[in-house]
XYZ file of C-alpha atoms in Angstrom:
663
model
C 24.789 -20.676 -1.578
C 24.590 -17.296 1.571
C 21.884 -15.935 2.483
C 22.421 -13.372 5.033
C 18.786 -12.607 7.520
C 17.903 -10.664 10.036
C 15.606 -12.775 12.751
C 13.642 -12.719 15.656
C 11.320 -13.907 18.190
C 8.376 -11.563 18.257
C 8.110 -13.001 14.390
C 5.745 -15.105 13.431
C 7.391 -18.062 11.118
C 8.056 -20.990 10.980
C 12.153 -20.251 9.816
C 12.180 -17.607 13.179
C 9.902 -19.859 15.572
C 13.687 -22.773 14.951
C 15.212 -19.666 15.568
C 13.816 -19.221 18.553
C 14.490 -22.469 19.492
C 18.144 -22.587 18.724
C 19.208 -19.744 21.026
C 21.548 -21.522 22.917
C 23.321 -23.937 20.181
C 25.413 -22.933 17.813
C 22.803 -23.955 14.717
C 20.087 -25.509 13.832
C 18.071 -26.672 10.507
C 15.563 -26.973 9.036
C 14.732 -28.548 5.980
C 11.811 -26.464 3.098
C 10.136 -27.751 0.352
C 9.749 -26.062 -3.314
C 7.053 -28.272 -3.981
C 6.189 -32.028 -3.464
C 9.270 -33.325 -5.879
C 12.155 -34.421 -2.823
C 14.090 -33.004 -6.767
C 12.565 -29.560 -5.238
C 13.817 -29.758 -1.225
C 16.387 -27.722 0.062
C 18.286 -27.206 3.652
C 17.696 -24.050 5.605
C 20.394 -24.324 8.079
C 20.720 -20.910 10.222
C 24.075 -20.399 12.401
C 24.447 -17.233 14.817
C 26.579 -14.772 13.702
C 25.792 -11.736 15.809
C 25.087 -11.573 19.986
C 23.072 -8.014 18.770
C 20.424 -8.239 19.976
C 16.569 -5.932 19.713
C 13.145 -5.438 22.095
C 11.978 -8.504 20.419
C 14.661 -10.642 20.426
C 18.224 -12.156 18.955
C 19.048 -10.092 15.635
C 20.926 -11.219 12.803
C 21.708 -14.176 11.721
C 23.194 -16.170 8.882
C 21.234 -18.368 6.993
C 22.759 -20.474 3.847
C 20.567 -22.779 1.557
C 21.625 -26.133 -0.239
C 19.612 -26.068 -2.687
C 16.985 -24.394 -5.293
C 17.477 -20.085 -5.973
C 15.379 -19.190 -3.064
C 15.316 -15.286 -3.658
C 12.646 -13.979 -4.869
C 13.401 -10.892 -4.675
C 16.903 -8.610 -4.397
C 17.823 -5.592 -3.288
C 18.898 -3.271 -6.534
C 18.201 0.489 -4.175
C 22.058 1.218 -4.542
C 22.646 0.125 -8.424
C 19.633 2.021 -8.884
C 21.165 5.878 -7.962
C 17.847 5.651 -5.289
C 19.698 7.457 -2.101
C 16.244 8.894 -0.632
C 15.651 8.998 2.996
C 13.212 9.813 5.489
C 13.979 12.723 7.675
C 12.208 13.395 9.854
C 12.516 14.243 14.370
C 13.194 14.659 16.510
C 12.082 11.192 17.431
C 12.066 11.406 21.197
C 9.057 14.119 21.025
C 7.017 11.958 20.401
C 5.487 13.427 17.916
C 2.200 11.076 16.782
C 2.232 12.084 12.643
C 6.337 11.010 12.247
C 5.391 7.555 13.574
C 3.106 7.029 10.336
C 5.406 7.513 8.563
C 5.528 8.860 4.541
C 4.817 7.547 0.617
C 5.522 8.038 -2.446
C 4.207 7.245 -6.576
C 5.282 5.374 -9.087
C 4.201 7.194 -12.354
C 5.447 8.283 -15.308
C 5.556 11.698 -14.988
C 7.142 12.591 -18.044
C 5.232 10.072 -20.467
C 9.122 8.028 -21.680
C 7.001 4.733 -21.066
C 9.689 4.111 -17.574
C 8.446 4.497 -14.567
C 9.459 7.356 -12.256
C 9.554 7.634 -9.279
C 8.026 10.264 -6.290
C 8.966 10.486 -2.881
C 7.884 12.320 0.039
C 9.182 13.270 2.487
C 8.470 14.886 6.018
C 10.955 17.049 7.530
C 11.648 18.920 11.625
C 8.449 18.197 14.221
C 7.130 21.185 15.791
C 8.470 20.516 19.232
C 11.519 19.414 18.000
C 14.560 21.070 20.963
C 18.250 21.757 19.316
C 19.379 22.097 15.795
C 18.293 19.986 12.780
C 20.753 18.481 11.081
C 21.578 21.237 8.198
C 22.786 17.996 5.899
C 18.957 16.314 5.709
C 16.670 17.099 2.779
C 13.795 17.723 4.034
C 12.253 18.347 0.796
C 10.188 15.693 -1.332
C 12.064 13.766 -3.561
C 11.612 13.482 -8.207
C 13.997 10.980 -9.605
C 13.345 10.695 -13.603
C 14.009 7.031 -14.998
C 17.035 6.254 -17.233
C 17.834 4.660 -19.891
C 19.860 2.404 -18.408
C 17.399 1.469 -16.027
C 19.403 3.830 -13.796
C 17.654 6.922 -11.531
C 18.552 10.520 -11.347
C 17.293 13.209 -8.903
C 15.264 16.097 -11.128
C 13.213 17.463 -7.594
C 15.034 21.057 -8.723
C 14.602 21.340 -12.051
C 10.681 19.791 -12.037
C 9.897 22.111 -9.241
C 8.156 18.552 -7.262
C 10.789 20.217 -4.043
C 8.002 20.515 -1.299
C 9.366 21.026 1.540
C 6.008 20.605 3.245
C 5.324 17.364 6.275
C 4.722 15.532 4.246
C 3.235 12.535 4.090
C 1.473 10.965 1.596
C 0.429 10.977 -2.498
C -1.621 10.582 -5.623
C -1.098 11.457 -9.458
C -3.515 11.181 -11.706
C -4.161 13.892 -14.971
C -6.542 16.392 -13.241
C -6.786 18.104 -16.223
C -7.165 15.790 -18.776
C -4.372 17.047 -21.164
C -2.590 13.483 -21.530
C 0.378 13.818 -18.285
C -0.462 12.326 -14.725
C -0.731 15.109 -12.423
C 0.554 14.845 -8.379
C -1.294 16.009 -5.243
C 0.499 16.221 -2.018
C -0.832 16.106 1.433
C 0.805 17.166 4.260
C 0.293 17.973 8.268
C -1.195 21.466 6.764
C -1.717 22.205 3.845
C -1.634 20.442 1.083
C -0.336 20.796 -2.735
C -1.332 20.558 -5.933
C 0.896 20.676 -8.919
C -0.364 20.490 -12.753
C 2.336 18.218 -14.979
C 2.911 21.016 -18.031
C 4.005 17.359 -20.107
C 8.191 19.737 -20.218
C 9.654 18.346 -17.643
C 7.980 21.178 -14.443
C 4.591 21.059 -12.906
C 3.720 23.673 -11.593
C 1.417 24.887 -7.838
C -1.604 25.967 -8.290
C -3.202 25.133 -4.963
C -4.191 28.140 -4.527
C -5.853 28.933 -7.496
C -7.331 25.368 -7.902
C -9.205 26.025 -5.153
C -7.539 22.784 -2.891
C -8.188 23.682 0.843
C -6.970 20.984 2.470
C -6.039 21.821 5.352
C -5.646 19.149 7.873
C -3.763 16.350 9.085
C -3.943 14.720 5.527
C -3.112 11.300 4.738
C -4.247 8.997 1.644
C -5.540 10.761 -1.363
C -7.191 8.916 -4.647
C -8.567 9.846 -7.668
C -11.814 8.916 -9.332
C -14.311 10.050 -11.603
C -18.113 9.806 -8.649
C -19.507 11.667 -10.405
C -18.428 10.363 -14.589
C -18.266 13.622 -15.677
C -15.070 12.549 -17.325
C -12.575 14.337 -14.427
C -10.987 12.671 -12.185
C -12.456 14.128 -8.514
C -9.939 14.100 -5.773
C -10.373 12.615 -2.344
C -8.555 12.886 0.437
C -8.300 10.798 4.141
C -8.159 12.835 7.107
C -6.393 11.965 10.374
C -6.768 14.051 12.908
C -7.104 17.244 14.028
C -3.804 19.119 12.475
C -2.996 21.717 16.096
C 0.218 21.314 16.961
C -0.187 21.536 20.730
C -2.564 18.529 20.842
C 1.008 16.634 20.462
C 3.329 18.490 22.752
C 3.167 14.841 25.009
C 4.521 10.905 24.872
C 1.783 9.271 26.967
C 3.572 6.903 29.933
C 3.769 3.593 28.682
C 4.549 2.514 32.332
C 7.495 3.675 34.906
C 8.129 6.728 32.902
C 8.809 4.742 29.893
C 7.881 7.103 26.846
C 6.306 6.102 23.695
C 3.771 7.224 21.457
C 0.503 8.114 22.567
C -3.120 6.269 21.065
C -5.192 7.893 18.368
C -7.960 8.306 21.112
C -5.792 10.710 22.322
C -6.587 13.389 19.523
C -10.085 14.450 18.517
C -10.646 12.964 15.120
C -11.105 14.503 11.984
C -13.574 14.339 8.670
C -12.738 13.198 5.199
C -12.705 15.501 2.258
C -14.497 15.041 -1.085
C -13.588 17.584 -3.715
C -15.683 17.707 -7.202
C -13.026 18.055 -10.198
C -14.811 21.677 -12.063
C -13.525 21.226 -15.287
C -10.639 24.978 -15.769
C -11.280 28.516 -14.870
C -10.856 31.098 -16.937
C -6.461 30.675 -16.311
C -7.318 27.268 -17.886
C -6.448 26.187 -14.583
C -7.933 23.467 -12.710
C -10.385 23.826 -10.420
C -11.768 22.137 -7.112
C -14.869 22.904 -5.409
C -14.665 20.913 -1.498
C -18.421 19.083 -1.417
C -17.424 17.044 1.454
C -21.499 18.101 3.284
C -22.213 18.145 -0.073
C -22.363 14.497 -0.556
C -23.072 13.593 3.413
C -19.305 12.423 4.487
C -19.486 15.086 6.854
C -18.619 14.802 10.684
C -22.100 13.556 12.249
C -21.661 11.014 8.944
C -18.004 10.397 8.664
C -16.029 11.737 11.601
C -12.727 9.045 12.738
C -9.571 8.514 11.672
C -8.764 8.029 8.115
C -5.113 6.082 6.626
C -6.396 5.148 3.841
C -8.460 5.784 0.895
C -9.123 3.228 -1.682
C -11.931 3.771 -4.978
C -13.674 1.521 -6.736
C -17.570 -0.423 -8.358
C -17.630 -2.496 -4.527
C -21.470 -3.221 -5.816
C -20.760 -3.763 -9.478
C -23.312 -1.116 -10.097
C -21.082 0.098 -12.952
C -21.074 3.879 -9.935
C -17.843 4.161 -8.174
C -17.395 3.871 -4.486
C -15.105 4.575 -1.193
C -13.783 2.188 1.317
C -11.811 3.879 4.181
C -9.296 2.186 7.041
C -9.504 3.845 10.034
C -7.691 3.422 12.605
C -10.035 2.499 15.851
C -12.978 3.558 14.029
C -15.358 1.425 12.807
C -14.216 1.221 9.008
C -16.376 3.008 5.952
C -18.058 1.690 2.568
C -19.064 4.753 1.416
C -21.543 3.340 -1.662
C -22.387 6.062 -4.700
C -26.053 6.369 -4.567
C -25.627 8.435 -8.572
C -27.073 11.324 -7.679
C -23.036 13.125 -5.983
C -24.831 12.373 -2.125
C -22.384 8.812 -0.735
C -24.093 6.687 1.967
C -22.151 4.554 4.839
C -22.665 0.926 4.430
C -19.991 -0.566 6.213
C -22.092 -1.434 8.877
C -25.100 -3.359 6.902
C -22.176 -5.050 4.797
C -19.683 -5.879 7.214
C -16.681 -4.053 5.930
C -16.737 -2.377 8.639
C -16.068 -4.167 11.308
C -14.146 -8.080 11.680
C -16.245 -11.496 12.206
C -16.201 -10.987 16.010
C -17.948 -7.224 15.621
C -15.022 -5.160 16.792
C -13.452 -2.444 14.424
C -9.651 -2.354 14.493
C -7.100 -0.156 14.053
C -6.323 0.012 10.508
C -3.590 0.544 8.197
C -3.305 -0.308 4.586
C -6.022 -1.686 2.211
C -5.369 -3.429 -1.225
C -8.351 -4.156 -3.415
C -8.328 -7.224 -5.273
C -10.286 -10.270 -6.477
C -8.639 -12.789 -4.346
C -11.960 -15.806 -4.939
C -11.725 -15.208 -8.991
C -14.922 -14.929 -9.009
C -15.119 -10.999 -10.620
C -15.899 -8.470 -8.000
C -13.609 -6.755 -6.177
C -12.637 -8.111 -2.613
C -10.923 -6.371 0.112
C -7.510 -6.751 2.155
C -7.346 -4.680 5.524
C -3.792 -5.092 7.855
C -4.158 -4.292 11.574
C -1.212 -3.531 14.726
C -0.494 -6.258 16.733
C -2.607 -8.467 18.495
C -5.191 -8.375 15.940
C -5.737 -9.846 12.461
C -4.980 -9.209 8.979
C -8.153 -8.815 7.579
C -9.728 -10.461 4.408
C -13.036 -9.875 3.605
C -14.163 -12.040 -0.250
C -17.284 -9.740 -1.106
C -20.226 -11.486 -2.616
C -22.920 -9.484 -4.580
C -21.355 -6.079 -2.177
C -21.867 -8.449 1.387
C -18.321 -9.102 2.831
C -16.467 -11.520 5.032
C -14.729 -11.153 6.896
C -12.631 -15.262 5.455
C -9.266 -14.257 6.835
C -9.114 -17.081 9.790
C -10.545 -20.026 6.972
C -8.122 -17.807 4.070
C -4.170 -18.840 6.845
C -3.989 -15.469 7.068
C -4.999 -15.169 11.044
C -2.049 -16.327 12.860
C 0.672 -15.310 10.778
C 0.191 -11.530 11.168
C -0.736 -11.482 14.607
C 2.508 -10.949 15.897
C 2.682 -7.983 13.569
C 1.556 -4.624 12.703
C 0.699 -4.056 9.015
C 0.798 -0.814 6.607
C 2.064 -1.082 2.984
C -0.012 -4.002 1.437
C -1.074 -5.007 -2.655
C -3.069 -8.183 -4.428
C -0.892 -8.490 -6.947
C 0.360 -11.890 -9.172
C 3.841 -11.673 -8.594
C 4.611 -15.688 -10.049
C 1.895 -15.314 -13.548
C -0.336 -18.556 -12.071
C -3.269 -16.139 -12.102
C -4.218 -15.629 -8.287
C -3.482 -12.673 -5.949
C -1.090 -12.809 -3.298
C 0.246 -10.696 -1.038
C 3.530 -8.544 -0.092
C 2.870 -7.176 2.953
C 5.764 -3.962 4.662
C 5.413 -4.111 8.328
C 6.836 -2.186 11.395
C 5.606 -1.763 14.975
C 4.109 1.284 16.762
C 4.767 0.065 20.213
C 8.048 -1.544 21.115
C 8.016 -4.784 22.113
C 9.232 -4.482 25.371
C 6.582 -2.262 26.149
C 4.046 -4.040 25.062
C 4.596 -6.874 26.766
C 5.396 -4.506 30.045
C 1.499 -3.074 29.365
C -1.918 -4.972 30.093
C -4.974 -4.146 31.671
C -2.817 -4.806 35.349
C -1.103 -1.887 34.244
C -2.265 -0.043 31.386
C -0.117 3.356 30.558
C -0.612 5.970 33.065
C -1.070 9.146 31.612
C 1.287 10.889 29.910
C 5.260 12.602 29.375
C 5.608 16.575 28.771
C 8.340 17.724 26.859
C 9.087 19.272 29.083
C 10.020 16.385 30.728
C 11.739 14.924 28.391
C 13.850 17.421 27.255
C 14.864 17.580 30.913
C 15.922 13.336 30.581
C 17.592 13.450 27.900
C 14.853 12.025 25.675
C 14.123 14.787 23.323
C 17.265 14.347 21.485
C 17.720 14.136 17.781
C 21.892 14.044 17.557
C 21.336 10.055 17.353
C 17.696 8.894 16.001
C 18.594 5.455 14.731
C 18.795 3.976 17.962
C 15.203 5.052 18.546
C 13.858 3.660 15.169
C 15.434 0.321 15.960
C 12.854 -0.347 18.383
C 10.387 0.447 15.712
C 11.545 -2.030 13.905
C 9.273 -5.372 12.075
C 9.930 -7.442 9.284
C 7.701 -7.645 5.974
C 5.690 -10.796 4.936
C 5.025 -12.253 1.608
C 2.200 -14.901 0.967
C 1.120 -16.734 -1.924
C -2.068 -17.073 -2.805
C -3.179 -21.374 -3.939
C -5.565 -21.334 -5.765
C -7.813 -22.817 -3.298
C -8.747 -20.711 -1.187
C -5.398 -20.335 0.871
C -2.606 -18.754 1.718
C 0.485 -19.512 2.018
C 3.702 -17.484 3.630
C 6.212 -17.741 2.284
C 8.542 -14.880 4.634
C 10.948 -17.009 4.569
C 11.977 -17.576 1.134
C 10.908 -13.317 -0.023
C 14.449 -12.646 -0.196
C 16.022 -8.671 0.205
C 12.109 -8.445 0.839
C 12.131 -10.394 4.045
C 15.353 -10.423 4.820
C 15.867 -7.154 7.366
C 14.392 -5.723 9.694
C 12.941 -2.103 9.136
C 10.570 0.189 10.668
C 8.794 0.237 7.309
C 5.170 1.673 6.483
C 4.924 2.462 2.956
C 4.043 -0.264 -0.610
C 4.460 1.196 -4.053
C 4.144 -1.042 -6.821
C 4.873 -0.587 -10.207
C 6.775 -3.099 -13.024
C 9.289 -1.102 -13.002
C 11.606 -2.253 -15.060
C 9.295 -3.642 -17.521
C 10.514 -6.718 -17.938
C 6.546 -8.199 -17.059
C 6.295 -8.797 -13.412
C 5.220 -5.426 -10.186
C 8.530 -4.985 -8.712
C 7.675 -3.593 -4.904
C 8.949 0.219 -3.485
C 9.241 0.508 0.604
C 9.847 3.758 2.987
C 10.997 3.184 6.152
C 10.360 5.624 9.218
C 14.452 6.972 9.264
C 15.566 4.445 6.838
C 16.224 4.758 2.837
C 13.747 4.112 0.595
C 14.832 0.595 -0.329
C 13.885 -0.507 -4.283
C 13.377 -4.776 -4.485
C 13.030 -6.405 -8.100
C 10.871 -9.095 -7.989
C 12.592 -12.086 -9.514
C 10.241 -14.529 -8.070
C 10.117 -18.158 -10.048
C 7.179 -17.404 -13.005
C 5.043 -20.608 -12.998
C 3.258 -18.991 -16.213
C 2.670 -15.442 -18.164
C 1.569 -12.177 -18.328
C -0.260 -8.829 -19.622
C 0.581 -5.310 -18.944
C -2.246 -3.616 -20.199
C -2.878 0.353 -20.466
C -5.513 1.555 -21.171
C -6.491 4.317 -22.513
C -9.993 7.459 -22.508
C -8.799 9.165 -25.660
C -12.007 11.487 -24.619
C -10.309 12.846 -21.715
C -6.342 11.995 -23.424
C -4.891 10.229 -20.048
C -5.576 6.588 -18.736
C -9.133 5.238 -17.428
C -8.694 5.151 -14.135
C -11.902 3.227 -11.849
C -11.830 1.310 -15.698
C -12.708 -3.208 -15.196
C -10.264 -5.666 -17.128
C -10.986 -9.164 -17.877
C -9.285 -11.070 -19.380
C -10.868 -14.187 -20.821
C -8.768 -17.512 -20.952
C -10.828 -20.717 -21.993
C -13.722 -21.120 -19.265
C -11.192 -18.522 -17.195
C -11.944 -15.241 -16.457
C -8.922 -13.021 -14.955
C -11.034 -9.623 -13.089
C -9.031 -6.696 -12.492
C -8.917 -2.784 -12.314
C -7.279 0.225 -13.136
C -6.724 1.776 -9.701
C -2.930 2.769 -8.893
C -5.193 4.195 -5.167
C -4.224 1.946 -2.145
C -1.825 0.287 0.128
C -0.660 3.307 2.068
C 0.443 6.806 1.451
C 0.901 5.760 -2.235
C 0.219 5.713 -5.632
C 1.210 2.890 -8.135
C 1.559 1.948 -11.519
C -1.673 2.749 -13.210
C -1.265 -0.437 -15.502
C -2.688 -3.162 -15.051
C -0.116 -6.650 -14.254
C -2.463 -10.035 -15.085
C -0.442 -13.541 -14.660
C -2.142 -16.588 -17.274
C -1.508 -20.045 -17.393
C -0.896 -19.474 -20.773
C 0.962 -18.471 -24.032
C -2.432 -17.155 -25.504
C -5.655 -15.572 -24.396
C -8.974 -14.923 -25.897
C -9.946 -12.078 -25.452
C -10.028 -8.724 -23.433
C -13.179 -7.538 -21.727
C -13.436 -3.375 -20.563
C -16.250 -1.595 -19.202
C -15.218 1.861 -18.354
C -16.568 3.814 -15.770
C -18.027 6.889 -17.412
C -20.414 6.646 -19.832
C -23.011 3.948 -21.573
C -22.715 0.900 -19.113
C -21.405 -1.592 -21.661
C -18.647 -4.089 -21.932
C -15.663 -3.570 -24.843
C -14.033 -6.440 -26.154
C -10.451 -6.712 -27.144
C -8.841 -9.261 -28.819
C -6.663 -12.099 -27.955
C -3.262 -12.747 -28.977
C -0.056 -13.303 -27.250
C 0.938 -13.825 -24.521
C 3.759 -12.183 -22.363
C 3.308 -8.227 -23.755
C 2.872 -4.742 -23.345
C -0.478 -3.613 -25.055
C -2.185 -0.436 -24.806
C -6.391 -0.975 -24.718
C -7.984 2.228 -26.461
C -11.707 2.711 -26.297
C -13.472 3.034 -29.087
C -10.690 -0.007 -31.275
C -13.024 -2.641 -29.368
C -16.702 -4.385 -30.209
C -19.301 -3.326 -28.260
C -21.909 -5.646 -25.336
C -24.687 -4.096 -23.428
C -23.939 -7.157 -21.382
C -21.467 -8.726 -18.799
C -18.951 -10.428 -18.794
C -19.224 -14.069 -18.052
C -19.469 -15.193 -14.035
C -15.941 -16.282 -13.387
C -15.046 -20.374 -13.092
C -12.858 -20.786 -10.022
C -9.876 -21.459 -11.563
C -7.884 -24.938 -11.001
C -4.457 -23.909 -11.210
C -2.656 -25.812 -9.049
C 0.366 -24.210 -7.078
C 3.164 -27.293 -7.108
C 6.035 -24.673 -8.344
C 5.777 -21.828 -5.882
C 8.089 -23.608 -2.410
C 6.819 -25.172 -0.021
C 6.100 -24.933 3.330
C 8.703 -24.253 5.930
C 9.349 -27.789 7.754
C 7.629 -30.183 4.514
C 8.900 -32.135 2.877
């Protein structure tokens, strides 16, 4: 088998290290293991195939493997008919929102049981110089999945071709009519589209009273007051004044780069309460930011991502907000319509050194299998991606202990997920990386040589740096490689990036990571957006250790998926804690179904705590794994107690590939 890959010297993996060491020779060889037995060992031979170089080092290599199949993800973008490409520019103006990227959603908009795809586009920068290419489609795109697994562009017929400067989106049934609606965040006015259940969407932004018109980033739906209607939280990255973006930062010797968020005014995230339908039948949203005590003096920042979850396990949904260069916020629900920032006192605002970081993406999941939601936040180069373990509402930075520090320090992380890729019962990490400061500029800057002032757009134009004619070389400077980490179940992660197949093979300027079971085969597939490239869809072919369940959790009283519900699958003495939570990652909205990997072919029962009403758990009968199930409220039995705390699982990761260089 032959695998083609890209490796650059700024990547922190055994594979990349071998490539760098072997630069002076024609080839190099490493040995990797798929397990403790020698029968699973294979060799990887690296051969330099081109002389292409990048800002970070050498370019394209050929990787030839002998032994078991090593592919974990396969790029199926072309064969699926997904032809989206982000249109943005011109990049030479260094308009900050363009480097932040845009996201998308996996959701079943037409109710046929198959996931469809919505992708957010951006468009022309306010300081564009020259003509924007006429062949670039700047509208958002909706792709409907066909019976054969391919996708067709139905944007026009569905009415979802918003042409604002798009950033992120979130899908949820805001009017409780049984179909999924969608909100789009923009640099400028956000948009709310109601699904009529017939394949069409209606822009009801004005009628609904959605007055968010700042620099919106991530959005999330959550019933924070437990009244049965989904409310809306939208993060704000900064002030939306284009006049604050009319320059680039001088990175030394007149080299332009994107300015730090410190150059821009921070803003306040927005919370909108769902008041239900108005006289015209259209749902109404009311801005309750100040009333909820999320207002300026408490909540200013540069919000990149928001994730709702019951972090203190009191039965009420909270919000965690990732801020770029500001302390992260853990907004604890006070059960009276207000929130209190408990980030500093709980340890969720800072890392173990007491420092706030440049947070981009956030994933929530039960990493240590103890029955409560933990946090993983992604960060800029020279910071670690930070893992916070939840201990009864207190968060502890265990990044170093879990072996995540060193492999992440040389990357800039964005989209991220905590999902079970191999069905061993433990949550793994796919991670999308992309630089914001090119390697060369980063290496040239230090305390003795800091950035010096700004470069105006006029200066950029005179020097020819604002041309829109050829954007690809500009974005190539921001390429990085995606990573994969597998949870051993023993309190550590092991990086498997070199065996990630197409997901981690090619360097790109990645941003959003959206996940869901796109082909309904029982595992989680990945969709990745790029700053100036095609969105790419990756099929999960990871070798599976155990089995799976794919659960749709439905509250018939509201005719929708029970966002915020907690699910515990009982298998003997094992407990698998999951949540109905499509929010998280970065600018993304995920498959709302609950995916669970299990070690056996049978499970004993499923327990569900519904997000509103009495705080009891409803129990559903067990059965066979490897199937899709619907759990409908009222069809199980109830008990006014919490499931017992989970025991530490004992599964061994012996079916996973061994660490690079291990025999």
